[in-house]
PDB file of C-alpha atoms in Angstrom:
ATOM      1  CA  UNK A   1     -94.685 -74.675 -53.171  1.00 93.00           C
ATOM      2  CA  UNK A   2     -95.583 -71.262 -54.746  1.00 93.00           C
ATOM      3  CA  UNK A   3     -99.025 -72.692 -55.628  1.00 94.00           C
ATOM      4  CA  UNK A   4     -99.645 -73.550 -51.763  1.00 93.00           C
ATOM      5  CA  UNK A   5     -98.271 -70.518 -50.748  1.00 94.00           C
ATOM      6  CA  UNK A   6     -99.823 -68.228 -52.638  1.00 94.00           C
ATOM      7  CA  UNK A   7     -99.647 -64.137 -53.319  1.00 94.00           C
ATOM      8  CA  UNK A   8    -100.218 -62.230 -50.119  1.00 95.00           C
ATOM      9  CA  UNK A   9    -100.136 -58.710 -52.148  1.00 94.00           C
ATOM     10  CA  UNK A  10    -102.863 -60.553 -54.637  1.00 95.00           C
ATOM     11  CA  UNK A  11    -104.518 -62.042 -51.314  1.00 95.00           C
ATOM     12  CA  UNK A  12    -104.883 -58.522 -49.474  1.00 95.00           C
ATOM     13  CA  UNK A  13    -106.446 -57.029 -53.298  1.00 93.00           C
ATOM     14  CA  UNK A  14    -108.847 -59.767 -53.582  1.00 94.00           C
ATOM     15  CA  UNK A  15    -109.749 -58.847 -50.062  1.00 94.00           C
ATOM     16  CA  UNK A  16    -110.310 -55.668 -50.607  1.00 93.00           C
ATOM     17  CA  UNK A  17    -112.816 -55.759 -53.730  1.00 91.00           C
ATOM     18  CA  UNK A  18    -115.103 -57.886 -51.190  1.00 91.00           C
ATOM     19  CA  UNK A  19    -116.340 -60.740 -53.415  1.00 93.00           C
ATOM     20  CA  UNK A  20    -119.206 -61.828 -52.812  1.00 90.00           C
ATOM     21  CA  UNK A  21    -120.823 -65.308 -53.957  1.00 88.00           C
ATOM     22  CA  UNK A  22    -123.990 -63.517 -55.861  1.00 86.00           C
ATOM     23  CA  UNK A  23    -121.534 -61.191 -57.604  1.00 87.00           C
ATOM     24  CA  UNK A  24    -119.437 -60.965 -60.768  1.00 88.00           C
ATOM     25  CA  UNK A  25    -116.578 -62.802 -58.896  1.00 91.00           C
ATOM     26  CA  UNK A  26    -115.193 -64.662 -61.757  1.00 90.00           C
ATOM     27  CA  UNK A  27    -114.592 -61.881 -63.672  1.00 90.00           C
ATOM     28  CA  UNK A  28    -113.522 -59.852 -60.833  1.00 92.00           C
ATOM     29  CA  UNK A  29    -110.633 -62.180 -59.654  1.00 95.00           C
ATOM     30  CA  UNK A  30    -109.314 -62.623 -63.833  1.00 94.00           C
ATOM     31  CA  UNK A  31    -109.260 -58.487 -63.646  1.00 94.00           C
ATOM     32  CA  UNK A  32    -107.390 -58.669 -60.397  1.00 95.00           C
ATOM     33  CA  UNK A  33    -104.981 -61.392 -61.953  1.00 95.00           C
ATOM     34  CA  UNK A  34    -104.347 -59.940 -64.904  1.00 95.00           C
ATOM     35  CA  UNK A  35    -103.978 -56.623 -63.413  1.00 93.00           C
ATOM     36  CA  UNK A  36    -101.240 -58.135 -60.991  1.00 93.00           C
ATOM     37  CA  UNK A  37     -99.451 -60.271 -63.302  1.00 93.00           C
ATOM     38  CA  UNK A  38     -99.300 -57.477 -66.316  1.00 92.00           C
ATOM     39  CA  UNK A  39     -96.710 -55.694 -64.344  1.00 89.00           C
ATOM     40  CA  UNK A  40     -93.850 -58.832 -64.931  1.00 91.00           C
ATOM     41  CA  UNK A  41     -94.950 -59.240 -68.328  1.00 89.00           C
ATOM     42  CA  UNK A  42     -92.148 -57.480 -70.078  1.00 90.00           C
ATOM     43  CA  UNK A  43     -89.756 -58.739 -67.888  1.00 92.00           C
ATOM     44  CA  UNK A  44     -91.070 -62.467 -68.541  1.00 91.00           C
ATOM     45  CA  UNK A  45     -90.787 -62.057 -71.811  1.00 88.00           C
ATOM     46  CA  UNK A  46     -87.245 -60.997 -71.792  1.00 90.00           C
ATOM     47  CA  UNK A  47     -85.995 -63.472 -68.914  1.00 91.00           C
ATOM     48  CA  UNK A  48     -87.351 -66.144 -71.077  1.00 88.00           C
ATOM     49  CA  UNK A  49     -85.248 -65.011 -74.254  1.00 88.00           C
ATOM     50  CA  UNK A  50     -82.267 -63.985 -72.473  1.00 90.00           C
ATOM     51  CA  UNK A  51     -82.249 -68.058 -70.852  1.00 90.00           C
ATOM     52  CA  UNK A  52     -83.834 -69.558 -74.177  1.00 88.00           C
ATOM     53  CA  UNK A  53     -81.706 -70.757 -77.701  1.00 88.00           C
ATOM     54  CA  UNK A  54     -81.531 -68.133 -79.898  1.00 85.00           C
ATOM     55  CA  UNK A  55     -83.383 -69.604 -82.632  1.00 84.00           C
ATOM     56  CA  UNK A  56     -86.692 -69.382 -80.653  1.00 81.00           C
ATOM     57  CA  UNK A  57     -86.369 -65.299 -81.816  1.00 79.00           C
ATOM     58  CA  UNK A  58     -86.720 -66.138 -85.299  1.00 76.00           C
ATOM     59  CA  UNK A  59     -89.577 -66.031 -87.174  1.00 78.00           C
ATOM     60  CA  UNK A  60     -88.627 -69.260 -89.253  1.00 81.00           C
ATOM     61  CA  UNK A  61     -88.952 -71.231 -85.932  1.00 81.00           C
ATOM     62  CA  UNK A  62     -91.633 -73.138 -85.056  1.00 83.00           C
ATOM     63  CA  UNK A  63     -91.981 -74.434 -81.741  1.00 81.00           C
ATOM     64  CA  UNK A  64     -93.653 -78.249 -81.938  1.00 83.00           C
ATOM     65  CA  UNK A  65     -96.934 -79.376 -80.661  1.00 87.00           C
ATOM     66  CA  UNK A  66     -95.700 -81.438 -77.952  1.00 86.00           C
ATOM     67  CA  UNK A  67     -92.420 -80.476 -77.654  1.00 84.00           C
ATOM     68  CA  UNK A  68     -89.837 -80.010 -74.802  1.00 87.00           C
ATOM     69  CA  UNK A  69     -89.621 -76.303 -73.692  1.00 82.00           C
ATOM     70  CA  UNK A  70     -86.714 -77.236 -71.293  1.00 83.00           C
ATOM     71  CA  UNK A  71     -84.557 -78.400 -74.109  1.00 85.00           C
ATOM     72  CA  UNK A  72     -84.917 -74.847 -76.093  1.00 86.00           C
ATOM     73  CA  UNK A  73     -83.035 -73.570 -72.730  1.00 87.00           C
ATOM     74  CA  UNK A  74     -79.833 -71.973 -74.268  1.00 89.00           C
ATOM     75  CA  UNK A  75     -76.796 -74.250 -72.445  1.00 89.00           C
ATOM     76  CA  UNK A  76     -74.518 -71.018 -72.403  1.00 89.00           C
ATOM     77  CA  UNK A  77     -77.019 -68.563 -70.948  1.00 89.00           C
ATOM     78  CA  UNK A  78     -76.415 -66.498 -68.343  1.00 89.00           C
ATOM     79  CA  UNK A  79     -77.479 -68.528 -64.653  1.00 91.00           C
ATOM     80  CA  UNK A  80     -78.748 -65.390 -64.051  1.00 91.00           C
ATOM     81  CA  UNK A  81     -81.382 -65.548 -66.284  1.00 89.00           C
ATOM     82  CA  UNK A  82     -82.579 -68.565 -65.790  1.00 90.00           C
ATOM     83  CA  UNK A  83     -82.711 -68.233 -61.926  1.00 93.00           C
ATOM     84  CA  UNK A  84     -84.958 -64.777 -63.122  1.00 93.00           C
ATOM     85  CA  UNK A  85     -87.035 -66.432 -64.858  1.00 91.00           C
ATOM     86  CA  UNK A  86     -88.004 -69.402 -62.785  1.00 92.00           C
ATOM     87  CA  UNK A  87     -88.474 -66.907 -59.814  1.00 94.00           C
ATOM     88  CA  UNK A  88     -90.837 -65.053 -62.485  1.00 94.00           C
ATOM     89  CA  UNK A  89     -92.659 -68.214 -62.638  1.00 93.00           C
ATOM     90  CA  UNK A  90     -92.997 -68.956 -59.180  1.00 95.00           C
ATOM     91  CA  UNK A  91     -94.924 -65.834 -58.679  1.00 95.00           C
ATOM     92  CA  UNK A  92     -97.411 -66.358 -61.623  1.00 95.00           C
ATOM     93  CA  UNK A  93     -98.245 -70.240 -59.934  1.00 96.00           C
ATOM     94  CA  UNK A  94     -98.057 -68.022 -56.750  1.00 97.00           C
ATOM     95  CA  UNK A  95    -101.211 -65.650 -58.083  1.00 96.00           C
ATOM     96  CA  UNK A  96    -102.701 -68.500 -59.488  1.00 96.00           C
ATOM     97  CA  UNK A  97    -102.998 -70.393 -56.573  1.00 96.00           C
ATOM     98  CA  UNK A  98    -104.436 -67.181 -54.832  1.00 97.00           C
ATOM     99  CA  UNK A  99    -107.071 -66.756 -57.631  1.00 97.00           C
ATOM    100  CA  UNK A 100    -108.121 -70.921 -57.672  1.00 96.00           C
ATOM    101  CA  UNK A 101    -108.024 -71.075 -54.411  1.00 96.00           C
ATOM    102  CA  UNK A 102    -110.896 -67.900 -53.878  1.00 96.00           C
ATOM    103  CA  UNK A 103    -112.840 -69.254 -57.016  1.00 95.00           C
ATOM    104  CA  UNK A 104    -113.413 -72.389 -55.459  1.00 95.00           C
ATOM    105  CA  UNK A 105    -114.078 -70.713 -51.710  1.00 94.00           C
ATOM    106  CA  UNK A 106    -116.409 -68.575 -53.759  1.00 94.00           C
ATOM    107  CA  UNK A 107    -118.646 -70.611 -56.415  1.00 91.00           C
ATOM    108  CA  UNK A 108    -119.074 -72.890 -53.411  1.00 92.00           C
ATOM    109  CA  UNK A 109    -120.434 -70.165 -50.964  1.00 92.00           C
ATOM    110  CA  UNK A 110    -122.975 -69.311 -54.380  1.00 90.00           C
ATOM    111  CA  UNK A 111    -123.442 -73.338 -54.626  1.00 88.00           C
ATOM    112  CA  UNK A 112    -124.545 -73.163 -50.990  1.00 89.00           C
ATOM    113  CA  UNK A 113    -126.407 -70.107 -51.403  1.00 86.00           C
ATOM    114  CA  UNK A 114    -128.515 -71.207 -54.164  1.00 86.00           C
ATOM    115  CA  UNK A 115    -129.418 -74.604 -51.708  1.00 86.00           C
ATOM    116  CA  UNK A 116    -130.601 -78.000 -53.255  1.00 85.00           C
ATOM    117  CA  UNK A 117    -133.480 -77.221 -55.006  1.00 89.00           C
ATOM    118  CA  UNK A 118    -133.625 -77.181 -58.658  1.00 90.00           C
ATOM    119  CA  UNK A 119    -135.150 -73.781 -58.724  1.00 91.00           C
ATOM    120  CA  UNK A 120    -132.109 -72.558 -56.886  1.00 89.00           C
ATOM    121  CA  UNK A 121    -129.754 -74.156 -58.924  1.00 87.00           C
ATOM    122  CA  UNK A 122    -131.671 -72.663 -62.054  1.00 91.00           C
ATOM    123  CA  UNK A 123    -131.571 -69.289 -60.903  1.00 89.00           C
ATOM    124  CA  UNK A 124    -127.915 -69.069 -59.896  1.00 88.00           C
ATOM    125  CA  UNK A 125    -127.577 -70.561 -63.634  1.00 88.00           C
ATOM    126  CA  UNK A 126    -129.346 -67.659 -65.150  1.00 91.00           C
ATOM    127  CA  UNK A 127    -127.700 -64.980 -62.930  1.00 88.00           C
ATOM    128  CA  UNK A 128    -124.348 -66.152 -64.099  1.00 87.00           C
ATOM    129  CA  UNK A 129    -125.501 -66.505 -67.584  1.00 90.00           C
ATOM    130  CA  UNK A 130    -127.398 -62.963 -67.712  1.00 91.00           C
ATOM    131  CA  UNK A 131    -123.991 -61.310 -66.419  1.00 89.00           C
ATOM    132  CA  UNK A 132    -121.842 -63.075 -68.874  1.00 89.00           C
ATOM    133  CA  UNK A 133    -124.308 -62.441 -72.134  1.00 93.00           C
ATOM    134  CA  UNK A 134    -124.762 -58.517 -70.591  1.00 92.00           C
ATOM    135  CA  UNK A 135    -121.323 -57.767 -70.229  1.00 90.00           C
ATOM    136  CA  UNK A 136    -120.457 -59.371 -73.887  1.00 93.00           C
ATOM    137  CA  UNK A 137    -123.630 -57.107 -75.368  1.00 95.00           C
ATOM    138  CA  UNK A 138    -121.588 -54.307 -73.560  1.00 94.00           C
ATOM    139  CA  UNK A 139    -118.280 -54.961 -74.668  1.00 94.00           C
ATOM    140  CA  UNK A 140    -120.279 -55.193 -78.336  1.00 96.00           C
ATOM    141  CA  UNK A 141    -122.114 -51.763 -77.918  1.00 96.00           C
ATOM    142  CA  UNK A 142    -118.606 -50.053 -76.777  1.00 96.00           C
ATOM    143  CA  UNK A 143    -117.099 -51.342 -80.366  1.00 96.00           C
ATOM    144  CA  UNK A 144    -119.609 -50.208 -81.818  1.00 95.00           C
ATOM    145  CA  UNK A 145    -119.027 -46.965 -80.278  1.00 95.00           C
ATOM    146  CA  UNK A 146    -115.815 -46.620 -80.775  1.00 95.00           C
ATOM    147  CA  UNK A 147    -115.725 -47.262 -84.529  1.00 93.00           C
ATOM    148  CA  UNK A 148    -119.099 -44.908 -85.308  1.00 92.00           C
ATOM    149  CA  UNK A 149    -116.907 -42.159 -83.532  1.00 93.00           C
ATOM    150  CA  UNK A 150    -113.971 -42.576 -85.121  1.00 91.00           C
ATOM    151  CA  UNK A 151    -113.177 -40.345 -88.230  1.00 87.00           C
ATOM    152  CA  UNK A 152    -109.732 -40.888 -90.297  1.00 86.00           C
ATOM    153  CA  UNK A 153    -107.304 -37.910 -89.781  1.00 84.00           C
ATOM    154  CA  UNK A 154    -107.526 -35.686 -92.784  1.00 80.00           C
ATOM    155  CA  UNK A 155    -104.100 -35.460 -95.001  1.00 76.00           C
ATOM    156  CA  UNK A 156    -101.493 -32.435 -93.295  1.00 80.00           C
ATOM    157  CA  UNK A 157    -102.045 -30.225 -95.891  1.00 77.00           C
ATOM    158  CA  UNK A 158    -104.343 -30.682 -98.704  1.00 71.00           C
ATOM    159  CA  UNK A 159    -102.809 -29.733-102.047  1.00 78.00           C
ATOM    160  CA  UNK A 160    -102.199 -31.050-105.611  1.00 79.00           C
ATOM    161  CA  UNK A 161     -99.444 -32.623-106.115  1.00 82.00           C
ATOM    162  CA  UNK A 162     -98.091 -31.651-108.913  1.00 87.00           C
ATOM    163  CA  UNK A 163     -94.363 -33.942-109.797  1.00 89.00           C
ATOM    164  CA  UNK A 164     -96.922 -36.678-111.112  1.00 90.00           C
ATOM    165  CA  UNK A 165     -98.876 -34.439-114.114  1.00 90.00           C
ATOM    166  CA  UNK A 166     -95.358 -31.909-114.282  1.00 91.00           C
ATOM    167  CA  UNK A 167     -93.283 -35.310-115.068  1.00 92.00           C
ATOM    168  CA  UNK A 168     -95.699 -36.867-117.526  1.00 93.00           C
ATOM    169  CA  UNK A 169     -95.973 -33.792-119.041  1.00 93.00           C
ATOM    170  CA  UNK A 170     -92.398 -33.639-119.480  1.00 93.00           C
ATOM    171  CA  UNK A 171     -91.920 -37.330-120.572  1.00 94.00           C
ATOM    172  CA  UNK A 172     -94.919 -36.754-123.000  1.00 94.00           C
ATOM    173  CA  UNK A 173     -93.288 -33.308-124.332  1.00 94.00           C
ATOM    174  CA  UNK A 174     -89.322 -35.050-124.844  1.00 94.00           C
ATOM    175  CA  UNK A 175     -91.137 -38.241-126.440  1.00 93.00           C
ATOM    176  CA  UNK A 176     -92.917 -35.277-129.300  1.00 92.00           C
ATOM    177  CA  UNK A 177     -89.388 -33.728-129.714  1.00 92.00           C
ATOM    178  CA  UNK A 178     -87.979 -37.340-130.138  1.00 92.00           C
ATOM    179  CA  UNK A 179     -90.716 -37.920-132.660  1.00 90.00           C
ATOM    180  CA  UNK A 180     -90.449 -34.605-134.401  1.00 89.00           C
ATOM    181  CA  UNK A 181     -86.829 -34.980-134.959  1.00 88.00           C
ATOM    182  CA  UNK A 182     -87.412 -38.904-136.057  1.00 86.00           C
ATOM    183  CA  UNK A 183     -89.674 -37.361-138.605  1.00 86.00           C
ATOM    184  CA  UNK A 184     -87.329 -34.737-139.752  1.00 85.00           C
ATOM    185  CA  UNK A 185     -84.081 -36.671-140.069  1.00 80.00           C
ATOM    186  CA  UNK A 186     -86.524 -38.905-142.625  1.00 78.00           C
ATOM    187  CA  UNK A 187     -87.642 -36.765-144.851  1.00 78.00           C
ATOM    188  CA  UNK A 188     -83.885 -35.506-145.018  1.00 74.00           C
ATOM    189  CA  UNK A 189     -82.239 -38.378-144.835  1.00 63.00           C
TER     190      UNK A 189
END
C-alpha cells in the first residue's frame, strides 16, 4: 500500500527540480531519495535494534545468506518498537515508489523523445553514457584534489623528547655501577 501510495513531500521535491527526459534525471531522483530518506536513518537503525535479538549487536554474529530476518525479531521487545520500525519502513517503500514510479514516467518520455530510429536510440545512448563517464572523471578529479591539498597537521609542539635518551642513559649508567662493583667484589673476594 505504501508503494502505491507513495511520498507526497518526495512527490512535491521531485516536482520542483523539474526533470526533464534529456537531463541527468537518474541521478537527480537517487540525490532526492537519498537526501529524503537520510533524515530516518538513525532512527532506522535504532528501531531495528531496539525490536531485533540482541545477538544481532555483536560482532561474533553473522547474519546467513538466505536467512529469515523476521525470526531475529526479539519475542520480548517492546511493541513499540516494532510498530516504529515497520512504520519506518512503510515510508522508505513509500519514497521508493515515488522515485520508480518518475524513473519510469521519465526514461520513457527520453525513449519517446529519441523516436524509432537507430540514430536516435544511439544518441540518447551516448548522452546517458557521456554524463555518467563525466561525472565519474569529476568525482575522480575532486579526489584528486582533495588529497594533493591535504597536508598532515604538524605535531603541537615540536621538541625532543628527552625520558627515552635520559632513561637509557640511566639504565646504561646503573648497569656500569653494577659492573664496577661485580668487578670489585672479585678481585676482593
Amino acid at each position: 500500500a505504501a508503494v502505491a501510495a507513495g511520498d507526497a513531500a518526495l512527490k512535491a521535491a521531485l516536482d520542483g527540480r523539474a526533470l526533464r527526459p534529456d537531463g541527468p534525471f537518474a541521478f537527480e531522483l537517487a540525490e532526492a531519495l537519498a537526501d529524503a530518506s537520510s533524515r530516518e536513518g538513525g532512527e532506522v537503525y535504532l528501531s531495528a535494534r531496539a525490536a531485533a535479538r540482541p545477538r544481532l549487536s555483536s560482532r561474533s554474529y553473522e547474519f546467513p545468506d538466505g536467512g529469515d530476518a523476521g525470526a531475529e525479531l526479539d519475542p520480548g521487545a517492546d511493541p513499540r518498537a516494532l510498530a516504529r520500525l515497520l512504520e519506518l519502513e512503510a515510508h522508505g517503500f513509500a519514497r521508493a515508489g515515488t522515485v520508480v514510479r518518475r524513473h519510469v514516467r521519465l526514461y520513457q518520455a527520453a525513449i519517446a523523445e529519441a523516436g524509432d530510429t537507430e540514430a536516435g536510440r544511439l544518441a540518447l545512448r551516448r548522452l546517458a553514457l557521456g554524463r555518467f563517464v563525466a561525472r565519474g572523471l569529476d568525482a575522480l578529479d575532486a579526489r584528486e584534489a582533495r588529497l594533493a591539498a591535504w597536508t598532515p597537521k604538524p605535531p603541537a609542539k615540536a621538541s625532543i623528547s628527552w625520558g627515552y635518551p635520559g632513561g637509557l642513559a640511566a639504565l646504561l649508567a646503573l648497569g656500569g655501577v653494577l659492573l664496577r662493583r661485580r668487578r670489585r667484589g672479585a678481585r676482593t673476594g
